[in-house]
GROMACS .gro file of C-alpha atoms in nm:
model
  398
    1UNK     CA    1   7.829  12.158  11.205
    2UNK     CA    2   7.837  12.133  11.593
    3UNK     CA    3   8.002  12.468  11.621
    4UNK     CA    4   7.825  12.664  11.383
    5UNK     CA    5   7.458  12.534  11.403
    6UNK     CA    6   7.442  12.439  11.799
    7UNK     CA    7   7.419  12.088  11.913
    8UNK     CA    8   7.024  12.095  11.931
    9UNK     CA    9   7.029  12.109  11.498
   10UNK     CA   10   7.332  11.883  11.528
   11UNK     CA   11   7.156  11.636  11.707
   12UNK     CA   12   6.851  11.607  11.414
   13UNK     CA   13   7.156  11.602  11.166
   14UNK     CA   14   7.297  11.290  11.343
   15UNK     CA   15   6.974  11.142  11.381
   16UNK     CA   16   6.862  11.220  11.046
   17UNK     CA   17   7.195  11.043  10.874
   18UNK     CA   18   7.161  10.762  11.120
   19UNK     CA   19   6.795  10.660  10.941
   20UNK     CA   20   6.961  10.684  10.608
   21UNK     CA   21   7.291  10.539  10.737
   22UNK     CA   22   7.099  10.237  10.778
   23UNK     CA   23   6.857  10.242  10.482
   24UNK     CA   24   7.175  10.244  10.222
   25UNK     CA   25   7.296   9.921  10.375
   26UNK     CA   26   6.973   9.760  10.290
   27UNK     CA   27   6.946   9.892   9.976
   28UNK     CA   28   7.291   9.744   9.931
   29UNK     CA   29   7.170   9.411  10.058
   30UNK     CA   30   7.530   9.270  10.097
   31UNK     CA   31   7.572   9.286   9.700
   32UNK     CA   32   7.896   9.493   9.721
   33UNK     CA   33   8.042   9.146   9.883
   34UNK     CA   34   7.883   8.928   9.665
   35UNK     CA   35   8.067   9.134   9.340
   36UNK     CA   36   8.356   9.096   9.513
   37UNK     CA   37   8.365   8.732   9.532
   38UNK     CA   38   8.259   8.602   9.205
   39UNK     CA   39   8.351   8.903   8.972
   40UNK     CA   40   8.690   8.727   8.867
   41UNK     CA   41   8.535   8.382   8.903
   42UNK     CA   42   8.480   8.282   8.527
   43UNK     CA   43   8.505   7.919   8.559
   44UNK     CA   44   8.108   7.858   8.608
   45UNK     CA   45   8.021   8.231   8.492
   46UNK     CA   46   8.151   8.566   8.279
   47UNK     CA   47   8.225   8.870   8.426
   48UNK     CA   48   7.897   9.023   8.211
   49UNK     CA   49   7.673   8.732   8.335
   50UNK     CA   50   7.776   8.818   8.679
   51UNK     CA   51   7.758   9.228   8.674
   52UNK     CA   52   7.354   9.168   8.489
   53UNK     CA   53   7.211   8.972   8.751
   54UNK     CA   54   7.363   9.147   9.058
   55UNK     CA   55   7.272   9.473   8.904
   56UNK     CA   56   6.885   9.346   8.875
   57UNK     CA   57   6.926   9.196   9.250
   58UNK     CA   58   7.027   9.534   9.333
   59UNK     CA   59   6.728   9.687   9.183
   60UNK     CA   60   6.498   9.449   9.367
   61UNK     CA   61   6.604   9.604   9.737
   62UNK     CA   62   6.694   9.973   9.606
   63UNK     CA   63   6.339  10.050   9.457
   64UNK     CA   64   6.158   9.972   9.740
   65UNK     CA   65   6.449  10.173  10.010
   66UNK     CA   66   6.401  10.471   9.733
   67UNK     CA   67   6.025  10.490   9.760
   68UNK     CA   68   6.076  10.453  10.191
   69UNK     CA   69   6.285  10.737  10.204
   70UNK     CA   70   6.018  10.910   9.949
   71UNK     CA   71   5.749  10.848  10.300
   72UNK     CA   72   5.988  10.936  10.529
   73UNK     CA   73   6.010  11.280  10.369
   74UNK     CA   74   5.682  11.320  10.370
   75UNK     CA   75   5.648  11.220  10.715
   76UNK     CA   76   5.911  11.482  10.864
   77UNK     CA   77   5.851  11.738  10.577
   78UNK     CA   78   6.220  11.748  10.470
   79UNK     CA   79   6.402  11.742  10.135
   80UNK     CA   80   6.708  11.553  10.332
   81UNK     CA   81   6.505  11.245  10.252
   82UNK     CA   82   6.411  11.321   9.959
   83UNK     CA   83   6.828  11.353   9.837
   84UNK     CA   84   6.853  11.062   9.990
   85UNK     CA   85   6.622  10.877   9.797
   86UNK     CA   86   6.797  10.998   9.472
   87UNK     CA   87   7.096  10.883   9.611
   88UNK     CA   88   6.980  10.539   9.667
   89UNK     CA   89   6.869  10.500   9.289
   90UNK     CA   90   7.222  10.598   9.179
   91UNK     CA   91   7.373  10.365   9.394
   92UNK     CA   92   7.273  10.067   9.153
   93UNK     CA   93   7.541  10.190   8.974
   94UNK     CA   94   7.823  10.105   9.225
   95UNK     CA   95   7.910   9.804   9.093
   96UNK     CA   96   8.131   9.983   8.858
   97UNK     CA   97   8.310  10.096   9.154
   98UNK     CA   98   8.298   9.748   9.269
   99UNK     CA   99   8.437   9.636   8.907
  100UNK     CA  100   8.745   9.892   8.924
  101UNK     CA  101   8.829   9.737   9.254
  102UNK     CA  102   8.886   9.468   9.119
  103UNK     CA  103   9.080   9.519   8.812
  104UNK     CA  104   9.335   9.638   9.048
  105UNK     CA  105   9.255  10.016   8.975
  106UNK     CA  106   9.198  10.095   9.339
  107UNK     CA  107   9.473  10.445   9.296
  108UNK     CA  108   9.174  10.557   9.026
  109UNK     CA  109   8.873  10.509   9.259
  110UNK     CA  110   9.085  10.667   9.529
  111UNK     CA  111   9.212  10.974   9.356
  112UNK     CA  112   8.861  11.006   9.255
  113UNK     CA  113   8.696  10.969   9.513
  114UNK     CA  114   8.897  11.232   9.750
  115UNK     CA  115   8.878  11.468   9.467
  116UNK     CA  116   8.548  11.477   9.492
  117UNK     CA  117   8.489  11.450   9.877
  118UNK     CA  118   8.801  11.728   9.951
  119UNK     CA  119   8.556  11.964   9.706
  120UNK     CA  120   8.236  11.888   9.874
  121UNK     CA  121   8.372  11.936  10.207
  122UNK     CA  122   8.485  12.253  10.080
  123UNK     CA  123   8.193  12.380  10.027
  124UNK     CA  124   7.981  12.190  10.288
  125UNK     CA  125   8.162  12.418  10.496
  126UNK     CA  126   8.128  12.745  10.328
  127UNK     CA  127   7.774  12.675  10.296
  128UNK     CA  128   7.707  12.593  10.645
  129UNK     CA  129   7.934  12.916  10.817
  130UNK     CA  130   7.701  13.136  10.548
  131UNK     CA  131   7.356  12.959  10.694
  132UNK     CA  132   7.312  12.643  10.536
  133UNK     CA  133   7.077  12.377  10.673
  134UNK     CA  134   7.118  12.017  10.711
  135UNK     CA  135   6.889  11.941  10.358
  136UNK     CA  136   7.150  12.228  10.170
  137UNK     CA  137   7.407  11.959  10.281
  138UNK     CA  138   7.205  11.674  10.199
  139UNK     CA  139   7.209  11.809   9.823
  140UNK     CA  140   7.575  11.888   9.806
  141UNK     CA  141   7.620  11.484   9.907
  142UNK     CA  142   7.374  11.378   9.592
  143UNK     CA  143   7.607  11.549   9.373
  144UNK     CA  144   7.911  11.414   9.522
  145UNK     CA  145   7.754  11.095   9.456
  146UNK     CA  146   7.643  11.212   9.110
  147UNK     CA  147   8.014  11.335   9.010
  148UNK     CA  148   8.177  11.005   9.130
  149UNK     CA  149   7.934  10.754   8.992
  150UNK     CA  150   7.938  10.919   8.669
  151UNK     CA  151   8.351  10.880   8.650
  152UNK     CA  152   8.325  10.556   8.740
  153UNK     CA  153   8.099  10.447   8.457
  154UNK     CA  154   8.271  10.638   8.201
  155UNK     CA  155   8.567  10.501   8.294
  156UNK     CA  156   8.413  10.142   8.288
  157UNK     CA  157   8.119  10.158   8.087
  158UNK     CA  158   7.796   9.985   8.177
  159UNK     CA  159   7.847   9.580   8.128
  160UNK     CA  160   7.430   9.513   8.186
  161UNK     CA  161   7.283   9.313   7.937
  162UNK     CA  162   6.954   9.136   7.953
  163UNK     CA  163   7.070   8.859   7.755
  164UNK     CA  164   7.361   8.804   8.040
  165UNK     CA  165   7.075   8.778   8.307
  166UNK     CA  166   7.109   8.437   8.437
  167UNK     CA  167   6.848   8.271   8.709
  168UNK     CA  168   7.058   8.035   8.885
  169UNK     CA  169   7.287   8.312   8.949
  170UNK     CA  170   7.026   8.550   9.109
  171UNK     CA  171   6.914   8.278   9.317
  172UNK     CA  172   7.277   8.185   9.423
  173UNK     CA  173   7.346   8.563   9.442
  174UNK     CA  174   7.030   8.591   9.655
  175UNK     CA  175   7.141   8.326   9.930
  176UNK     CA  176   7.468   8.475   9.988
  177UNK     CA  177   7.413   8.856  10.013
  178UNK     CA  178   7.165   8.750  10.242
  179UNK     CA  179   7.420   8.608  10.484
  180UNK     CA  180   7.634   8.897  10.440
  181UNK     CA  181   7.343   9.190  10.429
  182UNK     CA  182   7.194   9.012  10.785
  183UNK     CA  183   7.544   9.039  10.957
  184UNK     CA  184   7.603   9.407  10.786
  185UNK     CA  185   7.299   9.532  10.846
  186UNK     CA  186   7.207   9.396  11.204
  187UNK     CA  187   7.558   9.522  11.318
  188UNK     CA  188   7.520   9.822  11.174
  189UNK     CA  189   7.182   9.899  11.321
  190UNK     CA  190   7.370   9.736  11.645
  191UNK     CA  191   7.623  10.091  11.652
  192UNK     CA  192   7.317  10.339  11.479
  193UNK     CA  193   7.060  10.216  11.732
  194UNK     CA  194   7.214  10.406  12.047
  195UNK     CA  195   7.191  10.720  11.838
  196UNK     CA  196   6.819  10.710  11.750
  197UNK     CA  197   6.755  10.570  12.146
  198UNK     CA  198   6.959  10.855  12.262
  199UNK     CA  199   6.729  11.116  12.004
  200UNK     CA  200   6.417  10.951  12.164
  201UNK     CA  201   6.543  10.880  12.554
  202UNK     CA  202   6.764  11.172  12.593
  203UNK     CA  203   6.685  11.460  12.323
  204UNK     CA  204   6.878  11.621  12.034
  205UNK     CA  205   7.143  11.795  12.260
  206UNK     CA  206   7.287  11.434  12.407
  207UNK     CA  207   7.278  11.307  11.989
  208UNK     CA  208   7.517  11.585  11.931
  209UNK     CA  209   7.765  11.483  12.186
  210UNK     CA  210   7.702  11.138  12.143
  211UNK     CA  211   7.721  11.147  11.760
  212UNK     CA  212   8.008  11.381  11.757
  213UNK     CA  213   8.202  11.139  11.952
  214UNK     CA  214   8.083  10.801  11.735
  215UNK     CA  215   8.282  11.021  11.443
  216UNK     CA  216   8.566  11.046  11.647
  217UNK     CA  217   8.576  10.693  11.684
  218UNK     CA  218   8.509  10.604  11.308
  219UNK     CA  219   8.795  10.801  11.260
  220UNK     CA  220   9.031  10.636  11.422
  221UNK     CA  221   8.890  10.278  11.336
  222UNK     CA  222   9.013  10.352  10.984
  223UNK     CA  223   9.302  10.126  11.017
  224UNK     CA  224   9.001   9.800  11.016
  225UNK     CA  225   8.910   9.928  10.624
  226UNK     CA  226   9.177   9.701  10.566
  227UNK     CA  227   8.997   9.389  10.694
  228UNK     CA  228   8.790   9.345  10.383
  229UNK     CA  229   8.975   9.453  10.136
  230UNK     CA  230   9.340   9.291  10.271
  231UNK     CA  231   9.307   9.066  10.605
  232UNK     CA  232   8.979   8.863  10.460
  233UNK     CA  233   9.114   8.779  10.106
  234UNK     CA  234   9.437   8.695  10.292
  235UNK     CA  235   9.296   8.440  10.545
  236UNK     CA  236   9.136   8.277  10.284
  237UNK     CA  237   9.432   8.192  10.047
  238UNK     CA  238   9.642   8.161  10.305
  239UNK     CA  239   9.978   8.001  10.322
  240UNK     CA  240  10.057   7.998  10.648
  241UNK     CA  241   9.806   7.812  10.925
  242UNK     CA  242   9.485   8.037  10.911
  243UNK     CA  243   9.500   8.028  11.296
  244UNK     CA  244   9.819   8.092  11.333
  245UNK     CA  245   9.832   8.392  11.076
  246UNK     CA  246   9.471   8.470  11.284
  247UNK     CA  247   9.667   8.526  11.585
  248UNK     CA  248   9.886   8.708  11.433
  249UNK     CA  249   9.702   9.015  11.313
  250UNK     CA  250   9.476   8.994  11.642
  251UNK     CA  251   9.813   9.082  11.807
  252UNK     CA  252   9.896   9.339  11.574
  253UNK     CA  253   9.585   9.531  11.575
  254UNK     CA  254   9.518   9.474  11.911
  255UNK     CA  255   9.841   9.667  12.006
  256UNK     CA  256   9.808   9.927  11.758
  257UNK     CA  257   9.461   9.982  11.926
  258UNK     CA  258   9.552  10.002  12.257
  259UNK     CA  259   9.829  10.292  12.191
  260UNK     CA  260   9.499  10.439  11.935
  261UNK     CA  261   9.279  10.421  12.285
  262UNK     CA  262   9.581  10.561  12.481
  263UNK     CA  263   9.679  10.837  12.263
  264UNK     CA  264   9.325  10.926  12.252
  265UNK     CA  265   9.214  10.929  12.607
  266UNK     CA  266   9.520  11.174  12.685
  267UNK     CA  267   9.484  11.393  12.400
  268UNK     CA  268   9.181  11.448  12.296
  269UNK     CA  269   9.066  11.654  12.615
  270UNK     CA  270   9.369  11.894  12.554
  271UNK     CA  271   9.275  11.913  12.186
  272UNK     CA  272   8.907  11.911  12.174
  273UNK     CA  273   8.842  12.322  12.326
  274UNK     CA  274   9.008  12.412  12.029
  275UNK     CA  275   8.864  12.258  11.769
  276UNK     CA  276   8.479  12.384  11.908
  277UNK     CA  277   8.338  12.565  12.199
  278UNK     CA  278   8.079  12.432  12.476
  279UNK     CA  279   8.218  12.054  12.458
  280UNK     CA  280   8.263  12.017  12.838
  281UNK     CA  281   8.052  11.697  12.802
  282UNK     CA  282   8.184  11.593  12.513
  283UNK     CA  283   8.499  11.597  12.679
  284UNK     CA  284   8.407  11.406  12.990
  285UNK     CA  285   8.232  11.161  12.755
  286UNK     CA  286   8.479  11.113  12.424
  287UNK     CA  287   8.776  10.938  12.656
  288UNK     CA  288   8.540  10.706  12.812
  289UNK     CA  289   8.388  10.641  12.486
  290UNK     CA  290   8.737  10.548  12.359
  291UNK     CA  291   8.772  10.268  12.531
  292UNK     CA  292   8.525  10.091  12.350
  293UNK     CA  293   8.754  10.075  12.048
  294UNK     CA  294   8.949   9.800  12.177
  295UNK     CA  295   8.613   9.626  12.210
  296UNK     CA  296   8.476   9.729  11.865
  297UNK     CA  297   8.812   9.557  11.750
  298UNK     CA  298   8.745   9.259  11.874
  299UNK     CA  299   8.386   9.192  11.716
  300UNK     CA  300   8.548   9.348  11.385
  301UNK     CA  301   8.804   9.062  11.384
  302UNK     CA  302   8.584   8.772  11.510
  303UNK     CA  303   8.372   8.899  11.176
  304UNK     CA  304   8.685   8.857  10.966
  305UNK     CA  305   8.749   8.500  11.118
  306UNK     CA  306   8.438   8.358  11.020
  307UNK     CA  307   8.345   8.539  10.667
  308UNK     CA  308   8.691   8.368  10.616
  309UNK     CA  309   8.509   8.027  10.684
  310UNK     CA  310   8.207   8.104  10.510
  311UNK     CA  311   8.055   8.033  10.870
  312UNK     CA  312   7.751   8.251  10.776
  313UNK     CA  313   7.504   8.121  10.995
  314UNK     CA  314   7.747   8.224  11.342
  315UNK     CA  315   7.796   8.621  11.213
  316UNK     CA  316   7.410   8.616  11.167
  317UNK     CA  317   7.394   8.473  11.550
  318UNK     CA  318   7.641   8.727  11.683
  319UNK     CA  319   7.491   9.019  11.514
  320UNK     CA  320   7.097   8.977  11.613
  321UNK     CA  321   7.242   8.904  11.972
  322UNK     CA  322   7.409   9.217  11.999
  323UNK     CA  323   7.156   9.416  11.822
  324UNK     CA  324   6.922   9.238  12.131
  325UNK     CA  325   7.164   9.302  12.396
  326UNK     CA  326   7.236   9.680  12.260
  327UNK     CA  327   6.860   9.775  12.236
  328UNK     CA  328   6.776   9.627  12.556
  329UNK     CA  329   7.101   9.729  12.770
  330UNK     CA  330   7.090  10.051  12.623
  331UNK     CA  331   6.761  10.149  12.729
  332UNK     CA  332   6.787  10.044  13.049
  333UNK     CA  333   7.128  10.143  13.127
  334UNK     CA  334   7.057  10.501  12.993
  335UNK     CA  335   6.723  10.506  13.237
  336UNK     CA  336   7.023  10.450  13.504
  337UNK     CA  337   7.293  10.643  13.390
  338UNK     CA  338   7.203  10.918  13.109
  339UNK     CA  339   7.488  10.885  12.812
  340UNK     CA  340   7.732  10.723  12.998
  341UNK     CA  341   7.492  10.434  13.003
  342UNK     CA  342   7.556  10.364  12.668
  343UNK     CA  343   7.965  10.269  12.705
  344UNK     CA  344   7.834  10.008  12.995
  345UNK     CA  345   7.606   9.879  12.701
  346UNK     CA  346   7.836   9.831  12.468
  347UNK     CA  347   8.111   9.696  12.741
  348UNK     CA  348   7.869   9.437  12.843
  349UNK     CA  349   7.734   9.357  12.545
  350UNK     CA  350   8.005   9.230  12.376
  351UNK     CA  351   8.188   9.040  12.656
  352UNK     CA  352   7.844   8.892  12.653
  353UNK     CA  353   7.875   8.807  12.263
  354UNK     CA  354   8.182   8.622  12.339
  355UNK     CA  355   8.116   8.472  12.660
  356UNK     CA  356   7.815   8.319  12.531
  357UNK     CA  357   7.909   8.232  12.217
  358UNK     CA  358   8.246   8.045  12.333
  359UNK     CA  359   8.021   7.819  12.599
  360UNK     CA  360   7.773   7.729  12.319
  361UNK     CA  361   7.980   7.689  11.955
  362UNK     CA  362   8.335   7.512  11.931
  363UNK     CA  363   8.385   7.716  11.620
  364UNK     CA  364   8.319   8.037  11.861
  365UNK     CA  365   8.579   7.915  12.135
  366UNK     CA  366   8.843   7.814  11.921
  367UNK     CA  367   8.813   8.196  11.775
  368UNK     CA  368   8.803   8.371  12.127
  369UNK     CA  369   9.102   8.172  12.206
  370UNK     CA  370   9.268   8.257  11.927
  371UNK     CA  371   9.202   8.625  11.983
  372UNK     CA  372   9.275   8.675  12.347
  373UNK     CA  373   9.620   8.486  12.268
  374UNK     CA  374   9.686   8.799  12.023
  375UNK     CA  375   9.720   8.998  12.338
  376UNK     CA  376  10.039   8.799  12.474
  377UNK     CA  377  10.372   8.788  12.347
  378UNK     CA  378  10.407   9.148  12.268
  379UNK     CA  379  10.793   9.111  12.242
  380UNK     CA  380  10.697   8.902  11.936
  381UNK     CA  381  10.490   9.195  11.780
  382UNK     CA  382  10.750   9.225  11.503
  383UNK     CA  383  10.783   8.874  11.374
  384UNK     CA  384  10.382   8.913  11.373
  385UNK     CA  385  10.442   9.152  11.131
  386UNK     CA  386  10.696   9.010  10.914
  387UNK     CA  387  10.502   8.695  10.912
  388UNK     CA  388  10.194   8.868  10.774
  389UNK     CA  389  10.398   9.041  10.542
  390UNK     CA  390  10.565   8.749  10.377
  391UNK     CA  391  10.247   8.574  10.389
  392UNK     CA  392  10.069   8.816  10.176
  393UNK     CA  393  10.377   8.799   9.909
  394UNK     CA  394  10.316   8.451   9.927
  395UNK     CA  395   9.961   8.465   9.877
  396UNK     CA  396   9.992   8.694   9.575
  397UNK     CA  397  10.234   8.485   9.422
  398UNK     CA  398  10.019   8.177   9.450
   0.00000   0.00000   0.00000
């Protein structure tokens, strides 16, 4: 996209995705977690009890996100938004997703799934070297979503049933996808907000290198997918001390990111020229950008620590004080220092999440602790390993 349509149109793509970025993961509402946990729970509920009254808590958040992104369209006189809204009203129909997850068919959902992306990149790229715009990629991702939802729910079937829908549940539901949708969703408009303060401070042009290099970064954060799907399930029904297996995969991620930000900072300037033309400030900005990762690592594993707890009300604390810190650093630090503001924003912001929340919660302290010892002992790294390993036989076993 950068190298074919400029980084002016670039920059409206990124800003445009960031909007809906963010309006999914209300429209989600934390829901996707919620499945997760009480899906396989059948002592106090079925399996068709719990998939009913989700899927009408889902309904209650996507309608209203659908008809938003209806006004938004409106508002900027694009059919993105209007694909967008489409794919918000098929996303009620995740859950079946969410249900193959756990029935252990994860090797479906994945074979699936990069089917369909590998064939809509495919032509997302054909269409924009032959003059596509960004709403002619907006409609290839609707049907991607169409293709994928559809195999899902044949494969599945649809488990509602309006004599499944249960009250208590919704309300139970209700409370906890709250927790989880407050900490999603703030820290997710915590990372988004510096692209639509960039748009509005700096102009589409710094978006495109600032949004080109947030991809970069996503990219090589894939390693953390593991967190909710392995590490969190794994602290939970632990066998081992939870702070001691804690400490453990801090250390291990925490040197696997800091060869991730090494390897990066050297590379990717020799790399970059050749992948697209004009990115003199993307490179002078990308490296610096990377070192942020071991940062973003940090707050991704304090997360993991307390959604192990069920220490709700502490993520929901972190999160609005780093949205706070990032909106209010980032504007002023960007007034100071154009787009290189925005790493000083993020640096201090979270060293000011954990400083702060270590002198005022226990609970916060005794997790900083635990993290910052993952940095010594690197000698030990592979007992670290071995010990998660045998943990999570252990766990699976039990």
């Amino acid at each position: 996209m950068i190298k074919v349509w400029g980084k002016s149109e670039y920059g409206y793509y990124a800003y445009y995705i960031s909007i809906a970025t963010v309006l999914l993961a209300i429209a989600e509402f934390g829901t996707p977690n919620v499945f997760r946990r009480n899906y396989t729970d059948t002592e106090s509920h079925t399996k068709k009890e719990v998939y009913s009254s989700l899927y009408v808590l889902r309904l209650l958040f996507i309608t209203p996100i659908a008809l938003t992104f209806l006004g938004i369209a409106w508002y900027y006189d694009s059919l993105f938004f209007i694909y967008y809204s489409l794919i918000t009203i098929i996303i009620s129909f995740r859950l079946n997703e969410y249900k193959l997850e756990m029935n252990s068919e994860n090797k479906f959902i994945s074979k699936m799934k990069s089917l369909i992306y590998l064939f809509g990149l495919i032509i997302k790229v054909f269409a924009i070297y032959n003059g596509a715009t960004l709403e002619t990629i907006g409609l290839i991702t609707l049907i991607e979503h169409c293709l994928f939802t559809l195999a899902f729910i044949k494969k599945t079937g649809f488990d509602f049933k309006f004599n499944m829908l249960k009250k208590d549940l919704i309300k139970t539901f209700l409370y906890t996808s709250s927790a989880f949708a407050s900490t999603y969703i703030i820290a997710l408009l915590g990372g988004k907000i510096y692209t639509l303060l960039v748009f509005n401070v700096l102009g589409s042009e710094e978006t495109a290198v600032f949004a080109f290099s947030t991809r970069m970064l996503e990219i090589l954060l894939v390693p953390t997918q593991v967190f909710p799907v392995v590490i969190i399930p794994l602290l939970m029904k632990s066998i081992l001390n939870r702070d001691i297996l804690y400490t453990h995969i801090n250390r291990v991620f925490s040197y696997l990111y800091l060869g991730i930000t090494l390897f990066s900072i050297l590379i990717l300037p020799i790399i970059l020229p050749y992948i697209i033309d004009g990115t003199e400030n993307i490179v002078q900005f990308l490296p610096l950008y990377c070192l942020t990762l071991v940062f973003s690592l940090g707050n991704n594993l304090a997360g993991v620590y307390f959604i192990s707890l069920n220490y709700n009300k502490i993520l929901i604390y972190r999160s609005l004080a780093l949205l706070i810190s990032n909106l209010s650093t980032g504007l002023l630090f960007m007034e100071w220092w154009g787009l290189s503001g925005i790493i000083y924003s993020i640096v201090f912001s979270y060293f000011f999440i954990d400083i702060s929340g270590a002198v005022f919660s226990l609970a916060c302290r005794k997790e900083y602790i635990s993290r910052m010892s993952g940095f010594l002992k690197p000698w030990i790294l592979l007992k670290s390993i071995i010990d998660i390993s045998e943990n999570h036989r252990g766990t699976n076993k039990v």
